[in-house]
Coordinates of C-alpha atoms in Angstrom, one line a residue:
X1 CA -72.5 85.4 -57.2
X2 CA -75.4 86.9 -59.2
X3 CA -75.2 84.0 -61.6
X4 CA -75.3 81.6 -58.6
X5 CA -78.4 83.3 -57.2
X6 CA -80.1 83.2 -60.6
X7 CA -79.4 79.5 -61.0
X8 CA -80.7 78.9 -57.5
X9 CA -83.9 80.9 -58.2
X10 CA -84.6 78.9 -61.4
X11 CA -84.1 75.6 -59.5
X12 CA -86.5 76.6 -56.8
X13 CA -89.1 77.8 -59.3
X14 CA -88.8 74.5 -61.2
X15 CA -89.3 72.5 -58.0
X16 CA -92.4 74.5 -57.1
X17 CA -94.0 74.1 -60.5
X18 CA -93.2 70.4 -60.4
X19 CA -95.1 70.2 -57.1
X20 CA -98.1 71.9 -58.7
X21 CA -98.0 69.4 -61.6
X22 CA -97.9 66.5 -59.1
X23 CA -100.8 68.0 -57.2
X24 CA -102.9 68.2 -60.4
X25 CA -102.1 64.6 -61.2
X26 CA -103.3 63.6 -57.7
X27 CA -106.5 65.5 -58.2
X28 CA -107.2 63.7 -61.5
X29 CA -106.5 60.3 -59.9
X30 CA -108.7 61.0 -56.9
X31 CA -111.6 62.6 -58.8
X32 CA -113.8 59.5 -58.9
X33 CA -113.2 58.6 -55.3
X34 CA -113.7 61.9 -53.4
X35 CA -116.2 64.7 -53.3
X36 CA -115.6 68.2 -54.4
X37 CA -114.7 69.5 -50.9
X38 CA -112.0 66.8 -50.4
X39 CA -110.5 67.7 -53.8
X40 CA -110.4 71.3 -52.7
X41 CA -108.3 70.3 -49.7
X42 CA -105.8 68.6 -52.0
X43 CA -105.6 71.9 -53.9
X44 CA -104.9 73.8 -50.6
X45 CA -102.3 71.2 -49.6
X46 CA -100.6 71.5 -53.0
X47 CA -100.5 75.3 -52.7
X48 CA -99.0 75.1 -49.2
X49 CA -96.2 72.7 -50.2
X50 CA -95.4 74.6 -53.4
X51 CA -95.1 77.8 -51.4
X52 CA -92.0 76.4 -49.7
X53 CA -90.1 76.9 -53.0
X54 CA -92.0 79.6 -54.9
X55 CA -92.0 83.4 -54.1
X56 CA -95.2 84.8 -52.7
X57 CA -96.2 86.6 -55.9
X58 CA -95.8 83.5 -58.0
X59 CA -97.6 81.4 -55.4
X60 CA -100.6 83.7 -55.4
X61 CA -100.8 83.8 -59.2
X62 CA -100.4 80.0 -59.3
X63 CA -103.2 79.6 -56.7
X64 CA -105.6 81.9 -58.7
X65 CA -104.9 80.0 -61.9
X66 CA -105.2 76.7 -60.1
X67 CA -108.6 77.7 -58.6
X68 CA -109.9 78.8 -62.1
X69 CA -108.7 75.5 -63.6
X70 CA -110.3 73.6 -60.6
X71 CA -113.6 75.4 -61.4
X72 CA -113.3 74.5 -65.1
X73 CA -112.3 70.9 -64.6
X74 CA -114.1 69.7 -61.5
X75 CA -117.0 72.1 -60.5
X76 CA -120.3 71.4 -62.3
X77 CA -121.1 72.4 -64.9
X78 CA -117.7 71.2 -66.1
X79 CA -116.0 72.8 -69.0
X80 CA -117.3 76.3 -68.1
X81 CA -116.5 79.0 -65.6
X82 CA -120.2 79.1 -64.6
X83 CA -120.9 78.2 -60.9
X84 CA -123.9 77.6 -58.7
X85 CA -124.0 80.5 -56.4
X86 CA -125.8 78.6 -53.7
X87 CA -123.6 75.4 -53.7
X88 CA -120.1 76.2 -55.0
X89 CA -119.5 79.9 -54.8
X90 CA -118.7 79.8 -51.1
X91 CA -116.4 76.8 -51.6
X92 CA -114.4 78.5 -54.3
X93 CA -114.1 81.7 -52.3
X94 CA -113.0 79.8 -49.2
X95 CA -110.4 78.0 -51.2
X96 CA -109.1 81.2 -52.6
X97 CA -108.8 82.9 -49.2
X98 CA -107.3 79.8 -47.5
X99 CA -104.8 79.4 -50.4
X100 CA -103.7 83.1 -50.0
X101 CA -103.4 82.8 -46.2
X102 CA -101.5 79.5 -46.3
X103 CA -99.2 80.7 -49.1
X104 CA -98.5 83.9 -47.2
X105 CA -97.7 82.0 -44.0
X106 CA -95.5 79.5 -45.7
X107 CA -93.6 82.1 -47.6
X108 CA -93.2 84.1 -44.4
X109 CA -92.0 81.0 -42.5
X110 CA -89.6 80.2 -45.3
X111 CA -88.2 83.7 -45.2
X112 CA -87.8 83.7 -41.4
X113 CA -86.0 80.3 -41.7
X114 CA -83.7 81.6 -44.4
X115 CA -82.8 84.7 -42.3
X116 CA -82.3 82.6 -39.2
X117 CA -80.0 80.3 -41.2
X118 CA -78.2 83.2 -42.7
X119 CA -77.7 84.8 -39.3
X120 CA -76.4 81.5 -37.9
X121 CA -74.0 81.1 -40.9
X122 CA -72.8 84.6 -40.4
X123 CA -72.3 84.1 -36.7
X124 CA -70.4 80.9 -37.3
X125 CA -68.3 82.6 -40.0
X126 CA -67.5 85.4 -37.6
X127 CA -66.6 83.0 -34.8
X128 CA -64.2 81.0 -37.1
X129 CA -62.7 84.2 -38.3
X130 CA -62.2 85.5 -34.8
X131 CA -60.6 82.2 -33.8
X132 CA -58.1 82.4 -36.7
X133 CA -57.2 86.0 -35.8
X134 CA -56.8 85.1 -32.1
X135 CA -54.5 82.2 -32.9
X136 CA -52.2 84.1 -35.3
X137 CA -49.3 86.2 -34.2
X138 CA -49.2 88.2 -37.5
X139 CA -52.8 89.2 -38.5
X140 CA -51.4 90.7 -41.8
X141 CA -50.9 87.1 -43.0
X142 CA -54.7 86.7 -43.1
X143 CA -55.4 89.7 -45.3
X144 CA -55.8 87.4 -48.4
X145 CA -58.4 85.4 -46.6
X146 CA -60.3 88.6 -45.5
X147 CA -60.2 89.7 -49.1
X148 CA -61.6 86.4 -50.2
X149 CA -64.4 86.4 -47.7
X150 CA -65.4 90.0 -48.6
X151 CA -65.3 89.1 -52.3
X152 CA -67.6 86.1 -51.7
X153 CA -69.9 88.1 -49.6
X154 CA -70.3 91.1 -51.9
X155 CA -69.7 89.4 -55.3
X156 CA -67.2 92.0 -56.4
X157 CA -63.5 92.5 -56.1
X158 CA -62.2 94.1 -52.9
X159 CA -59.1 96.3 -52.2
X160 CA -57.5 96.6 -48.8
X161 CA -55.1 99.3 -47.5
X162 CA -53.2 99.0 -44.2
X163 CA -52.2 101.6 -41.8
X164 CA -49.0 103.6 -42.4
X165 CA -47.2 106.4 -40.7
X166 CA -46.8 108.1 -44.1
X167 CA -49.4 109.6 -46.3
X168 CA -49.2 106.8 -48.9
X169 CA -51.2 103.7 -49.0
X170 CA -48.6 101.0 -48.1
X171 CA -50.2 97.7 -48.9
X172 CA -53.0 96.9 -51.3
X173 CA -54.8 93.7 -51.9
X174 CA -56.8 93.8 -55.2
X175 CA -56.2 93.1 -58.8
X176 CA -57.5 96.5 -60.1
X177 CA -55.3 99.5 -60.2
X178 CA -56.7 102.2 -57.9
X179 CA -57.3 105.8 -59.0
X180 CA -56.1 108.8 -57.1
X181 CA -59.6 109.3 -55.8
X182 CA -59.9 105.8 -54.5
X183 CA -56.5 106.0 -52.8
X184 CA -57.5 109.3 -51.1
X185 CA -60.8 107.8 -50.0
X186 CA -59.0 104.7 -48.5
X187 CA -56.6 107.0 -46.7
X188 CA -59.4 109.2 -45.4
X189 CA -61.5 106.2 -44.2
X190 CA -58.4 104.7 -42.5
X191 CA -57.3 107.9 -40.8
X192 CA -60.8 109.0 -39.6
X193 CA -61.9 105.5 -38.6
X194 CA -65.3 106.1 -40.4
X195 CA -67.2 104.4 -43.2
X196 CA -67.7 106.7 -46.2
X197 CA -69.6 106.4 -49.5
X198 CA -73.2 105.9 -50.6
X199 CA -75.6 105.3 -47.8
X200 CA -73.1 106.2 -45.0
X201 CA -74.0 109.9 -44.8
X202 CA -70.4 110.9 -45.6
X203 CA -69.1 111.6 -49.1
X204 CA -72.1 109.9 -50.6
X205 CA -71.1 111.1 -54.1
X206 CA -68.3 108.5 -54.2
X207 CA -68.8 105.5 -56.5
X208 CA -67.5 102.8 -54.0
X209 CA -68.1 102.0 -50.4
X210 CA -65.2 102.3 -48.0
X211 CA -65.2 100.5 -44.6
X212 CA -62.5 101.0 -41.9
X213 CA -60.7 98.1 -40.1
X214 CA -61.9 99.6 -36.8
X215 CA -60.0 99.3 -33.6
X216 CA -60.8 100.9 -30.2
X217 CA -58.7 103.9 -30.8
X218 CA -57.8 103.9 -34.5
X219 CA -58.3 102.0 -37.7
X220 CA -55.7 99.5 -38.8
X221 CA -56.6 100.0 -42.5
X222 CA -59.5 100.4 -44.8
X223 CA -61.5 98.3 -47.4
X224 CA -63.0 99.4 -50.7
X225 CA -66.2 97.4 -51.8
X226 CA -68.9 97.8 -54.3
X227 CA -71.6 100.2 -53.2
X228 CA -74.4 97.8 -54.1
X229 CA -74.0 96.0 -50.7
X230 CA -75.8 98.9 -49.1
X231 CA -79.0 97.6 -50.6
X232 CA -78.5 94.4 -48.5
X233 CA -78.2 95.4 -44.9
X234 CA -77.3 92.0 -43.7
X235 CA -74.3 91.8 -46.0
X236 CA -73.2 95.3 -45.0
X237 CA -73.3 94.4 -41.3
X238 CA -71.4 91.1 -41.9
X239 CA -68.7 92.9 -44.0
X240 CA -68.2 95.6 -41.3
X241 CA -68.0 92.9 -38.6
X242 CA -65.3 91.0 -40.5
X243 CA -63.4 94.3 -40.9
X244 CA -63.8 95.1 -37.2
X245 CA -62.3 91.8 -36.2
X246 CA -59.3 92.3 -38.4
X247 CA -58.9 95.9 -37.1
X248 CA -59.0 94.7 -33.4
X249 CA -56.4 92.0 -34.2
X250 CA -54.1 94.6 -35.8
X251 CA -54.5 96.9 -32.8
X252 CA -53.7 94.0 -30.4
X253 CA -50.6 93.3 -32.4
X254 CA -49.5 96.9 -32.1
X255 CA -50.2 96.9 -28.4
X256 CA -48.1 93.8 -27.9
X257 CA -45.3 95.4 -29.8
X258 CA -45.5 98.5 -27.7
X259 CA -45.6 96.5 -24.5
X260 CA -42.6 94.5 -25.6
X261 CA -40.7 97.6 -26.4
X262 CA -41.5 99.1 -23.0
X263 CA -40.4 95.9 -21.3
X264 CA -37.2 95.8 -23.3
X265 CA -36.5 99.4 -22.3
X266 CA -37.2 98.7 -18.6
X267 CA -35.0 95.5 -18.8
X268 CA -32.2 97.5 -20.4
X269 CA -32.4 100.2 -17.8
X270 CA -32.4 97.6 -15.0
X271 CA -29.4 96.0 -16.6
X272 CA -27.5 99.3 -16.9
X273 CA -28.3 100.1 -13.3
X274 CA -27.1 96.6 -12.1
X275 CA -24.1 96.9 -14.4
X276 CA -23.1 100.2 -12.8
X277 CA -23.7 98.9 -9.3
X278 CA -21.5 95.9 -10.1
X279 CA -18.7 98.0 -11.5
X280 CA -18.8 100.4 -8.5
X281 CA -18.7 97.5 -6.1
X282 CA -16.3 95.0 -7.7
X283 CA -13.9 97.5 -9.2
X284 CA -13.4 99.3 -5.9
X285 CA -11.2 96.6 -4.2
X286 CA -8.7 95.9 -7.0
X287 CA -8.4 99.6 -7.8
X288 CA -7.7 100.3 -4.1
X289 CA -5.1 97.6 -4.1
X290 CA -3.5 99.0 -7.2
X291 CA -3.5 102.6 -5.9
X292 CA -2.1 101.5 -2.5
X293 CA 0.7 99.4 -4.1
X294 CA 1.6 102.1 -6.6
X295 CA 1.7 104.8 -3.9
X296 CA 3.9 102.7 -1.7
X297 CA 6.3 102.2 -4.6
X298 CA 6.4 105.9 -5.4
X299 CA 6.6 107.2 -1.8
X300 CA 8.6 104.5 -0.1
X301 CA 10.4 102.8 -3.0
X302 CA 13.9 103.6 -1.7
X303 CA 13.1 102.3 1.8
X304 CA 11.5 99.0 0.6
X305 CA 13.4 95.8 0.1
X306 CA 13.7 94.3 -3.3
X307 CA 11.3 91.5 -2.3
X308 CA 8.8 93.9 -1.0
X309 CA 8.8 95.9 -4.2
X310 CA 8.4 92.7 -6.2
X311 CA 5.4 91.8 -4.1
X312 CA 3.8 95.2 -4.6
X313 CA 4.5 95.1 -8.3
X314 CA 3.0 91.6 -8.6
X315 CA -0.1 92.7 -6.7
X316 CA -0.5 95.5 -9.2
X317 CA -0.2 93.0 -12.1
X318 CA -2.6 90.5 -10.5
X319 CA -5.3 93.1 -9.7
X320 CA -4.9 94.7 -13.1
X321 CA -5.4 91.3 -14.7
X322 CA -8.5 90.8 -12.6
X323 CA -9.9 94.1 -13.8
X324 CA -9.0 93.1 -17.4
X325 CA -11.0 89.8 -17.1
X326 CA -14.0 91.5 -15.5
X327 CA -14.1 94.2 -18.0
X328 CA -13.6 91.8 -20.9
X329 CA -16.5 89.6 -19.6
X330 CA -18.9 92.5 -19.3
X331 CA -18.0 94.0 -22.6
X332 CA -18.3 90.6 -24.4
X333 CA -21.7 90.0 -22.7
X334 CA -22.9 93.4 -23.8
X335 CA -21.7 92.6 -27.3
X336 CA -23.5 89.3 -27.5
X337 CA -26.7 90.8 -26.1
X338 CA -26.4 93.4 -28.9
X339 CA -25.8 90.8 -31.5
X340 CA -28.9 88.9 -30.3
X341 CA -31.0 92.1 -30.3
X342 CA -30.3 93.0 -33.9
X343 CA -30.1 89.4 -35.2
X344 CA -26.5 89.7 -36.4
X345 CA -23.9 87.0 -36.5
X346 CA -20.6 86.5 -34.7
X347 CA -17.3 86.8 -36.5
X348 CA -16.8 83.1 -37.1
X349 CA -14.3 81.1 -39.0
X350 CA -12.8 77.6 -39.0
X351 CA -10.9 77.1 -35.7
X352 CA -8.7 74.4 -34.2
X353 CA -9.7 73.3 -30.8
X354 CA -6.1 72.6 -29.9
X355 CA -5.0 76.1 -30.7
X356 CA -7.9 77.6 -28.7
X357 CA -6.9 75.5 -25.7
X358 CA -3.2 76.4 -26.2
X359 CA -4.0 80.1 -26.1
X360 CA -6.1 79.6 -22.9
X361 CA -3.2 77.7 -21.1
X362 CA -0.8 80.6 -21.9
X363 CA -3.0 83.0 -19.9
X364 CA -3.4 80.7 -16.8
X365 CA -1.5 82.3 -13.8
X366 CA 1.9 80.8 -13.2
X367 CA 1.1 79.6 -9.7
X368 CA -1.9 77.6 -11.0
X369 CA -0.2 76.1 -14.1
X370 CA 0.5 72.9 -12.2
X371 CA -3.2 72.3 -11.4
X372 CA -4.2 72.1 -15.1
X373 CA -4.6 68.7 -16.7
X374 CA -5.5 68.6 -20.4
X375 CA -7.4 65.7 -22.0
X376 CA -7.7 66.4 -25.7
X377 CA -8.9 63.8 -28.2
X378 CA -6.5 63.3 -31.1
X379 CA -7.5 64.5 -34.6
X380 CA -10.4 66.7 -33.4
X381 CA -12.4 68.2 -36.3
X382 CA -12.4 71.9 -36.9
X383 CA -15.0 74.0 -35.3
X384 CA -16.8 76.9 -36.9
X385 CA -16.8 79.8 -34.4
X386 CA -15.1 82.8 -32.9
X387 CA -11.8 81.8 -31.4
X388 CA -11.7 84.8 -29.0
X389 CA -15.1 84.0 -27.6
X390 CA -14.4 80.3 -27.2
X391 CA -11.1 81.0 -25.5
X392 CA -12.8 83.4 -23.1
X393 CA -15.4 80.8 -22.3
X394 CA -12.7 78.3 -21.3
X395 CA -10.8 81.0 -19.4
X396 CA -13.9 81.9 -17.4
X397 CA -14.5 78.3 -16.5
X398 CA -10.8 77.8 -15.4
X399 CA -11.0 81.0 -13.4
X400 CA -14.2 79.7 -11.6
X401 CA -12.5 76.4 -10.9
X402 CA -9.5 78.2 -9.3
X403 CA -11.8 80.4 -7.2
X404 CA -14.3 77.9 -6.0
X405 CA -12.3 74.6 -6.2
X406 CA -10.0 73.3 -3.4
X407 CA -6.6 74.9 -3.1
X408 CA -4.2 73.2 -5.5
X409 CA -6.9 70.9 -6.6
X410 CA -6.7 69.3 -10.0
X411 CA -8.5 71.1 -12.8
X412 CA -9.2 69.1 -16.0
X413 CA -9.5 70.8 -19.3
X414 CA -11.2 68.4 -21.8
X415 CA -12.0 68.5 -25.5
X416 CA -13.5 65.6 -27.4
X417 CA -16.0 64.7 -30.1
X418 CA -19.5 63.3 -29.2
X419 CA -21.2 62.3 -32.4
X420 CA -21.9 65.5 -34.3
X421 CA -20.9 67.8 -31.4
X422 CA -17.6 69.1 -30.1
X423 CA -17.5 69.2 -26.3
X424 CA -15.3 71.6 -24.3
X425 CA -15.4 70.8 -20.6
X426 CA -13.7 72.0 -17.4
X427 CA -13.9 69.7 -14.4
X428 CA -12.7 70.5 -10.9
X429 CA -12.9 68.9 -7.5
X430 CA -15.0 71.6 -5.9
X431 CA -18.3 71.5 -4.1
X432 CA -20.4 71.9 -7.2
X433 CA -23.6 73.8 -7.6
X434 CA -27.1 72.8 -6.5
X435 CA -29.2 71.8 -9.5
X436 CA -31.9 74.4 -8.7
X437 CA -29.2 77.1 -8.3
X438 CA -27.5 76.6 -11.7
X439 CA -30.2 78.5 -13.7
X440 CA -30.0 81.4 -11.2
X441 CA -26.2 81.6 -11.6
X442 CA -26.7 81.9 -15.3
X443 CA -28.4 85.3 -14.8
X444 CA -26.2 88.4 -15.0
X445 CA -24.4 89.5 -11.8
X446 CA -25.0 86.4 -9.8
X447 CA -22.2 84.8 -7.8
X448 CA -22.1 81.4 -6.1
X449 CA -20.1 82.8 -3.2
X450 CA -20.5 86.4 -2.3
X451 CA -17.2 86.4 -0.4
X452 CA -15.4 85.9 -3.7
X453 CA -14.6 88.9 -5.9
X454 CA -16.0 89.3 -9.4
X455 CA -19.0 90.8 -11.2
X456 CA -21.0 87.6 -11.5
X457 CA -21.2 87.5 -15.3
X458 CA -18.8 84.6 -16.0
X459 CA -21.3 81.8 -16.3
X460 CA -23.9 84.1 -18.0
X461 CA -21.2 85.0 -20.6
X462 CA -20.4 81.3 -21.1
X463 CA -24.0 80.5 -21.9
X464 CA -24.3 83.5 -24.2
X465 CA -21.1 82.4 -26.1
X466 CA -22.5 78.8 -26.4
X467 CA -25.8 80.0 -27.7
X468 CA -24.1 82.4 -30.1
X469 CA -22.5 79.3 -31.7
X470 CA -25.9 77.5 -31.7
X471 CA -24.6 75.3 -28.9
X472 CA -25.6 74.5 -25.3
X473 CA -24.0 75.1 -21.9
X474 CA -24.8 73.1 -18.8
X475 CA -23.5 71.8 -15.5
X476 CA -23.2 68.3 -14.1
X477 CA -23.8 68.5 -10.4
X478 CA -22.0 66.7 -7.6
X479 CA -22.7 65.3 -4.2
X480 CA -21.5 68.4 -2.2
X481 CA -23.4 71.2 -3.8
X482 CA -23.2 74.9 -3.3
X483 CA -26.4 76.8 -2.8
X484 CA -26.2 80.2 -4.5
X485 CA -28.1 81.9 -1.7
X486 CA -26.0 80.5 1.1
X487 CA -22.9 81.9 2.5
X488 CA -21.6 78.5 3.6
X489 CA -19.2 77.2 1.0
X490 CA -18.5 73.5 1.1
X491 CA -15.0 72.8 -0.2
X492 CA -14.1 69.2 0.5
X493 CA -10.6 68.2 0.3
X494 CA -9.7 66.7 -3.1
X495 CA -8.0 63.8 -1.5
X496 CA -10.9 63.0 0.9
X497 CA -13.1 60.0 0.2
X498 CA -16.1 62.3 -0.1
X499 CA -14.5 64.6 -2.7
X500 CA -16.5 65.0 -5.9
X501 CA -16.2 66.8 -9.2
X502 CA -18.1 69.7 -10.7
X503 CA -18.1 69.7 -14.5
X504 CA -19.2 72.5 -16.9
X505 CA -19.7 71.6 -20.5
X506 CA -20.1 73.6 -23.7
X507 CA -21.4 71.5 -26.6
X508 CA -21.0 73.0 -30.1
X509 CA -22.5 71.6 -33.3
X510 CA -20.0 70.3 -35.9
X511 CA -20.4 71.4 -39.6
X512 CA -19.2 69.7 -42.7
X513 CA -15.5 70.0 -42.7
X514 CA -13.8 72.3 -45.4
X515 CA -11.8 70.6 -48.1
X516 CA -8.9 72.9 -47.7
X517 CA -9.0 74.7 -44.4
X518 CA -6.8 77.6 -43.8

């Protein structure tokens, strides 16, 4: 940067001297056509124009030399410095004073223009820097650019230390290896949110200047610069402003993280509360049925007929199976939420769609086996996924079709390939779901018909399973739609002309098939 300033200074000086040379050439050319006063005005004009490039000291020296040369070359008697006190002394004195005043004004105007332009450039740089920090989600990614801007501004290498919960400096940007004193100074500047070093009034015996990345409450880090920028107040103010914007961005990022953590905690607490409320409500009926049937078998077993005992035993089995499904759904949903929270992966392997469907059909209650129709495309490719989760998805959809579909209505279990996707679908002849209600049903603990038993996590679990496999889950509506907020359930007869179908689909992406699948 110093080399650049030196080169710029030489260029401006050369331009100013060239203007003086041009002015003297004009004086020589106009000597025979103008009087002495007019030639003096040309000298003043040359001095004013040259002052736009030359410093004030050089301009004044050049004006005095030019005036002496003007006296030697143009004021009679020529070739001497002698002057006529009555005719030319006042002219030369006036030229000297006017030259000094004009040169001073021009240099002052040039300096004001330079400062105004520098302030405008600094403000524009701060605005662009602020826009970048506002648009980024991770301000740390812009540390290299901050280092580059500060290096250009000061002309020296810059080191940056970020905030850390420990006593060590965690992240450094800078080519030089820092000494123990420099690391301690960076840590102190960061922890106390104060500038230290020469000219700051704090630890002025330090060699370098240390500026904090200031936030409202604490500093997000600290910057080490060369102390020479204290001799240039504008550069010091610009450097601190750049650091302050980075500090504010880092503080905003920390606030967003803390807010998100609080929201997650509140959401988790609400989910736990709803979960417990659902368990206490939906487990009460099957548990009461199991307790009643078991008590009857124990207390009145000898007085009951064989058929009555079989009915009580079957009710115990049915209600226990219902509890199993509800518990499995909620546990799997909690497991998938945990996997999503920590960014882990499911236990996937190459699976056969036919085997998954076969395991699901084995768990369909005997009195509903006749309702199931399977439509499986031959030679389906293998799917990469968790067989237990996919089987539970289909089991939930079949259970929903049995609950909300017409009694003894046909339930179609479908599996086919659609381009690079494998589609699992369950279709029934029920009332369907209103399009605006499907998204609500996908939330936890929402049921389409509150008169039906269940925890309301079946469809939410289906979507969670689909997304865990990088797939999609959606519903194709029908003409007779069920409003999730209504207690009126439309269940048209499957054989009526107005009967329609409700179809739930899970689309899973297909991967390149293994050469030798197990």
